[in-house]
Coordinates of C-alpha atoms in Angstrom, one line a residue:
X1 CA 38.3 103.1 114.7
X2 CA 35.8 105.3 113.2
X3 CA 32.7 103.3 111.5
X4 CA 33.0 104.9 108.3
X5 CA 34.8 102.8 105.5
X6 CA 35.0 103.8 102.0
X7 CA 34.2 101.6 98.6
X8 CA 33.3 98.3 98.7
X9 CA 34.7 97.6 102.4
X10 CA 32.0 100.4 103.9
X11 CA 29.4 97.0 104.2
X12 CA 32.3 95.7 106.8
X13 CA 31.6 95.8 110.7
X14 CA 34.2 95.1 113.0
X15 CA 32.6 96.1 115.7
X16 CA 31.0 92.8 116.9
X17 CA 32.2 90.2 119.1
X18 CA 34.0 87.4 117.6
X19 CA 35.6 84.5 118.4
X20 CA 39.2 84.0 117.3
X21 CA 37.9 81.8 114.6
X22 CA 35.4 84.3 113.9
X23 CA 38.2 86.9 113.5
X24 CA 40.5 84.8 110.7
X25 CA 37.1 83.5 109.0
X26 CA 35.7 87.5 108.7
X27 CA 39.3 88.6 107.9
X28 CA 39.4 86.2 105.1
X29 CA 35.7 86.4 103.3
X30 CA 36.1 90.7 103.4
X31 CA 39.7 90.0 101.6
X32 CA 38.3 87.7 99.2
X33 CA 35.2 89.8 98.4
X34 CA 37.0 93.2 98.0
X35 CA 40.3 91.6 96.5
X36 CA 39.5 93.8 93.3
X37 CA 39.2 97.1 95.2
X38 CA 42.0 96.5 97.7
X39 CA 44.4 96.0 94.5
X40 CA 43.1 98.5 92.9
X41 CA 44.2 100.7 95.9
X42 CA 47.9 99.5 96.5
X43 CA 49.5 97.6 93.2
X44 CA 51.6 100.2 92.4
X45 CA 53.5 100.3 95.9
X46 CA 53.2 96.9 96.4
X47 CA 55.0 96.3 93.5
X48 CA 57.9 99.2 94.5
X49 CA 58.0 97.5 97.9
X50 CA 58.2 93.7 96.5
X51 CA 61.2 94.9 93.4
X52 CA 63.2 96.6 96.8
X53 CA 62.8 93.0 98.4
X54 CA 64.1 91.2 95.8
X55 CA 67.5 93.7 95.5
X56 CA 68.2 91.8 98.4
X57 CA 69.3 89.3 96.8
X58 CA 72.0 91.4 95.4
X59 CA 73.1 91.3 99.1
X60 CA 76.5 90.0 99.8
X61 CA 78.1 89.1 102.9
X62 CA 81.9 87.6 103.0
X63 CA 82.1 83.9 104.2
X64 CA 85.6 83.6 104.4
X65 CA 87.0 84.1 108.3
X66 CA 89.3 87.4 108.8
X67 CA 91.7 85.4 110.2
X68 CA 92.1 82.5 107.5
X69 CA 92.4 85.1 103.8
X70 CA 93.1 88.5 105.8
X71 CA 89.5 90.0 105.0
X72 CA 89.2 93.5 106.3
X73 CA 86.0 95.2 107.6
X74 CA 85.2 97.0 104.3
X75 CA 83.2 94.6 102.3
X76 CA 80.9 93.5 105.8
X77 CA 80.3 97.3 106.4
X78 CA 79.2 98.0 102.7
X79 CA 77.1 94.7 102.9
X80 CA 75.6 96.4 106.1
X81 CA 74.9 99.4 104.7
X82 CA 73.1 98.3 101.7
X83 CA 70.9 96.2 103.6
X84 CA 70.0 99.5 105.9
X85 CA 69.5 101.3 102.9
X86 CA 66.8 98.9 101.4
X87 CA 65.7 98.2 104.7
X88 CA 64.6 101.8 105.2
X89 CA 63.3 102.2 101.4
X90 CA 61.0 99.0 101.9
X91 CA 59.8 100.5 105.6
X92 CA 58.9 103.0 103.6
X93 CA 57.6 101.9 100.7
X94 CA 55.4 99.1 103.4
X95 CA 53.9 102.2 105.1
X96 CA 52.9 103.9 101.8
X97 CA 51.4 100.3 100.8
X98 CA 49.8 100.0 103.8
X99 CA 48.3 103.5 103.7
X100 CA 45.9 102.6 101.0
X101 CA 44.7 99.7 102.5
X102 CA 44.3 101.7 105.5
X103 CA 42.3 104.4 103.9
X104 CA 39.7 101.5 102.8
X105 CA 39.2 100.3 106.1
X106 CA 38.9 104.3 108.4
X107 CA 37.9 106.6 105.2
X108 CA 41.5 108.9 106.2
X109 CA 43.5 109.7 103.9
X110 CA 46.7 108.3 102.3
X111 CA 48.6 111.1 103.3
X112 CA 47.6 110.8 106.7
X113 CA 47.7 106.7 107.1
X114 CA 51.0 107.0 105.2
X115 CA 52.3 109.9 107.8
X116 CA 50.8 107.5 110.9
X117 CA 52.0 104.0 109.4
X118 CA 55.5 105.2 108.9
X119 CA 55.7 106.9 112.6
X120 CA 54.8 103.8 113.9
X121 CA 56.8 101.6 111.5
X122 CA 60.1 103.4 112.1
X123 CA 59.8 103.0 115.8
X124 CA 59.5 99.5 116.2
X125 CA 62.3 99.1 113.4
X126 CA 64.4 100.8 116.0
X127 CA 62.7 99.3 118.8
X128 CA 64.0 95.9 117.0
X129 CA 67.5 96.8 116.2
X130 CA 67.9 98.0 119.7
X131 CA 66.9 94.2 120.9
X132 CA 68.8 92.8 118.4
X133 CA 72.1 94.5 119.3
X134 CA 71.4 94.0 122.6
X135 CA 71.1 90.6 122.1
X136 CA 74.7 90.2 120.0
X137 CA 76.1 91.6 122.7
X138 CA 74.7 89.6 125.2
X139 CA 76.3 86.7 122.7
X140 CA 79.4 87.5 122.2
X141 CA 79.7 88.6 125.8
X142 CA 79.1 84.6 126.9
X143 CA 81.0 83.7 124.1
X144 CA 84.1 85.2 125.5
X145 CA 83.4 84.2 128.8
X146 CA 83.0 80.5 127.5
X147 CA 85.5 80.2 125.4
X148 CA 87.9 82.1 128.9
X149 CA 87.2 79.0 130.5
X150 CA 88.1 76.8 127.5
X151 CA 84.4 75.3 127.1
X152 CA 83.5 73.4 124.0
X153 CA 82.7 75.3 121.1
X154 CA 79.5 72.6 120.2
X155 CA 78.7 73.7 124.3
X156 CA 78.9 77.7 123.2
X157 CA 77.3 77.6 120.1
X158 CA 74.3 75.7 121.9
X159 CA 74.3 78.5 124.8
X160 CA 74.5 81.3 122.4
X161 CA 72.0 79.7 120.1
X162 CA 69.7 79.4 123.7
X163 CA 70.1 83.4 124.2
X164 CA 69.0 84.0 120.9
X165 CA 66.2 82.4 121.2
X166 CA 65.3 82.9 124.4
X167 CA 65.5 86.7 123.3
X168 CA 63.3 86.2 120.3
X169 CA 60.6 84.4 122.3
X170 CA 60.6 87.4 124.8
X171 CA 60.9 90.0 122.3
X172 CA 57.7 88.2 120.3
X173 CA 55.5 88.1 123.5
X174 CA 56.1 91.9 124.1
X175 CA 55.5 92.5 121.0
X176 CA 52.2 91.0 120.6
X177 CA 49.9 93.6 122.7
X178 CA 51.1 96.4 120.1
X179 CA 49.2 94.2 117.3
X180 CA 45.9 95.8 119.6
X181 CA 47.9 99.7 120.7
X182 CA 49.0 100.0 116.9
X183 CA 46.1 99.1 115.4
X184 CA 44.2 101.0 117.8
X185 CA 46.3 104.3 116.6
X186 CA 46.0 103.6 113.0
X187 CA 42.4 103.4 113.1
X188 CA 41.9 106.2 114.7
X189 CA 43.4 109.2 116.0
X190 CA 44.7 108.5 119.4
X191 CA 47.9 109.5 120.0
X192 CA 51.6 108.0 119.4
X193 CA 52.5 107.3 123.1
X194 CA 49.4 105.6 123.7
X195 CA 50.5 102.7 121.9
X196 CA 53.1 102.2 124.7
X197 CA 51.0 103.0 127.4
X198 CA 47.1 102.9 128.1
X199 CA 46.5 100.8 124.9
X200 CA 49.5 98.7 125.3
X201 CA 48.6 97.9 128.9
X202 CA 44.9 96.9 127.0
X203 CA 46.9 94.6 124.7
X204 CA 48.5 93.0 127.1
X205 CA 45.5 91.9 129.2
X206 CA 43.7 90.5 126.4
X207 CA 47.1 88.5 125.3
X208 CA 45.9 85.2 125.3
X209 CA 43.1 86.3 123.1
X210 CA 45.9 87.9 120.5
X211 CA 48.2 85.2 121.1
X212 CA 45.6 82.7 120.0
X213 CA 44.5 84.6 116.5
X214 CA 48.8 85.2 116.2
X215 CA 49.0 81.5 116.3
X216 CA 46.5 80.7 113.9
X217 CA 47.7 83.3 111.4
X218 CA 51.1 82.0 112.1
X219 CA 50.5 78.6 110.9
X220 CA 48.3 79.2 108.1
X221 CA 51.0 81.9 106.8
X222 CA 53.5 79.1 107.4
X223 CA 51.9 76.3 105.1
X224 CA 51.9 78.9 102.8
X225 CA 55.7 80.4 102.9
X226 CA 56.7 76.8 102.9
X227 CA 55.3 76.2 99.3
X228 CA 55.4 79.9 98.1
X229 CA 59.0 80.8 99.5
X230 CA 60.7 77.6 98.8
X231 CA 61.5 78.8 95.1
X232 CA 63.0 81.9 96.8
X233 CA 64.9 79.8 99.6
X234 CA 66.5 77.7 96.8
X235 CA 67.7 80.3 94.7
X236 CA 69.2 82.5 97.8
X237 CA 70.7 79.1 98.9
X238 CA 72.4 78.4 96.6
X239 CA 73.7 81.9 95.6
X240 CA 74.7 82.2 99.0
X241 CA 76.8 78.7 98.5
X242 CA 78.5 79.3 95.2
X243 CA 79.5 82.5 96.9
X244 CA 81.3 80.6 99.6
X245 CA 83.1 78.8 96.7
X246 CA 84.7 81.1 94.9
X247 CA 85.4 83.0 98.0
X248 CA 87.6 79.3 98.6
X249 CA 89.0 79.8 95.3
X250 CA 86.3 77.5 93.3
X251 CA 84.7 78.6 89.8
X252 CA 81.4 79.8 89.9
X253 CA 79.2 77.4 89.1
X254 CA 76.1 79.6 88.3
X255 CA 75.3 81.2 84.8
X256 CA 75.6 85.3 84.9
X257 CA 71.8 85.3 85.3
X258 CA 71.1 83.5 88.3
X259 CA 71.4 86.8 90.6
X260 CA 68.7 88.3 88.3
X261 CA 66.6 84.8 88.5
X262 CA 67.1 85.1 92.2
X263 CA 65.8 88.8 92.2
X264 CA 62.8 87.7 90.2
X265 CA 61.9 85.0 92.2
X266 CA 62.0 87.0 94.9
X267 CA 60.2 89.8 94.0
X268 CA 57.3 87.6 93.2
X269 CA 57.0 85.9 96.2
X270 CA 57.2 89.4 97.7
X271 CA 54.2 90.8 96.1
X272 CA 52.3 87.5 96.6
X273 CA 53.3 87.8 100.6
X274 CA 52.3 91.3 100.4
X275 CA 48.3 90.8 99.8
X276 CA 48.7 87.4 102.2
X277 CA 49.9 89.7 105.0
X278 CA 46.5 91.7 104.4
X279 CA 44.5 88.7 105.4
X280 CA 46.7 88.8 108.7
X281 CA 45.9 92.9 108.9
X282 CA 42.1 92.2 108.6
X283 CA 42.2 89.3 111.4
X284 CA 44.1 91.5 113.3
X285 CA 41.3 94.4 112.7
X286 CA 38.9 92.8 113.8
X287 CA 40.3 91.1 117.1
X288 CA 40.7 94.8 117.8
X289 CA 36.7 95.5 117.1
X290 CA 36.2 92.6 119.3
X291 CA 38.3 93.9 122.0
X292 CA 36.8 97.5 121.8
X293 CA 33.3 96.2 121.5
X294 CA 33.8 93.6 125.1
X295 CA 35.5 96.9 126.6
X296 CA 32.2 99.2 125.5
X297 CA 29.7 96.4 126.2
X298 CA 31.4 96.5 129.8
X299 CA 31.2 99.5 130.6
X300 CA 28.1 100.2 129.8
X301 CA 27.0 97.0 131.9
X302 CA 28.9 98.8 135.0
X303 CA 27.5 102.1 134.5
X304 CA 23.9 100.3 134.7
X305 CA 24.9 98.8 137.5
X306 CA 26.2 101.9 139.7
X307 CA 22.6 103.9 138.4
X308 CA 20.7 100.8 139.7
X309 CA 22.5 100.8 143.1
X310 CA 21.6 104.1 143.4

């Protein structure tokens, strides 16, 4: 990461050595003290990105069973597709949010965070859709094998719920060593397959280090979503349950506004989450200055070394 900031984050040195309390306390005090700037620089698309979450909520799958009301593919494949759709739009609209924050922090500009951000962004979407699929198919693979040799279904559900998870635990530990590659290549110009291979492999030694700071981000971000996104989880509950009934044959039970309630509430909680998230980017930032600055200081200490010896 180059050492030249921009506005009121210029004052801000990553480049020191930190603990991984250090990191989450630094991250925290430079987002509350440039909290004006930072807003300044991405409202706009962190408001676009936050309305395309909420249209989720628009989002309806079928919860009848094809073989109980005859329901064809259609409706599951245009439910599909609409949640690609604004999956794509909010990757983008992330990147571009992301890019101003990013110009703050390495003086680049949007253009070329936004260009970097959505590179990276739309690789590890595919990246994760590639697990995931893999891991369905794993699923219903042992599901059909199961259910061959007539096991219970409380016995499949269990091993299927056990492969799922045992994906997502793998998935999140190779995952975590890109939170140094990527940030690494957004902050400065090395190149795309670097975060898969030299810088990755630097990740990945210093995982317990990462694994630590992902922790405590993790459960302060937790405390958080459970009073921030409970509103959220309510409305989509129980949108998701009257759906069910009148799937069944029930009358709605919900006024005409509650999908636009549920969008709102959403949307909100969205653009709330968005500038949270920052405080995770900045602890993340500067576990990577921490990282680089060990992996200088190191070197440096070898090189004396080898010129004493000789």
């Amino acid at each position: 990461m180059t050492k030249k900031t921009s506005d009121n984050m210029a004052s801000s040195d990553f480049y020191k050595i930190r603990s991984y309390s250090g990191c989450v306390s630094a991250a925290f005090d430079l987002l509350c003290n440039n909290f004006a700037t930072i807003f300044k620089k991405t409202w706009l698309y962190a408001t676009l990105l936050s309305v395309i979450c909420g249209m989720y909520a628009f989002v309806t799958f079928p919860t009848l069973p094809a073989e109980e009301g005859g329901v064809n593919a259609m409706p599951w494949l245009m439910a599909l597709a609409e949640m690609a759709v604004l999956t794509l739009c909010a990757t983008v609209a992330n990147s571009r949010t992301k890019a101003g924050f990013l110009s703050l922090i390495n003086g680049a500009t949007i253009k070329k965070n936004f260009s970097k951000h959505l590179k990276v962004s739309l690789i590890l979407l595919a990246t994760s859709i590639a697990v995931l699929v893999l891991a369905t198919a794993v699923s219903v693979s042992t599901a059909q094998s199961l259910f061959a040799h007539k096991v219970q279904p409380e016995t499949a559900d269990n091993v299927i719920l056990g492969i799922f998870t045992a994906f997502g635990i793998i998935t999140l530990c190779c995952y975590l060593p890109f939170s140094y590659s990527v940030t690494k290549h957004l902050l400065n110009d090395s190149k795309t397959k670097d975060i898969f291979g030299h810088n990755y492999h630097t990740g990945m030694k210093r995982f317990g280090f990462l694994f630590v700071i992902g922790i405590i981000t993790t459960l302060v971000l937790t405390i958080v979503c459970i009073f921030m996104a409970l509103p959220a989880f309510i409305t989509t509950t129980a949108s998701r349950a009257d759906n069910f009934g009148v799937e069944n044959g029930d009358p709605t039970g919900l006024p005409s506004y509650f999908p636009w309630l549920s969008f709102l509430t959403n949307t909100v909680v969205c653009f709330v989450m968005t500038y949270i998230i920052f405080w995770i980017d900045m602890a993340i930032c500067y576990a990577y200055g921490t990282i680089e600055t060990e992996r200088t200081e190191a070197l440096q200490q070898k090189e004396t070394t080898g010129t004493q010896h000789d």
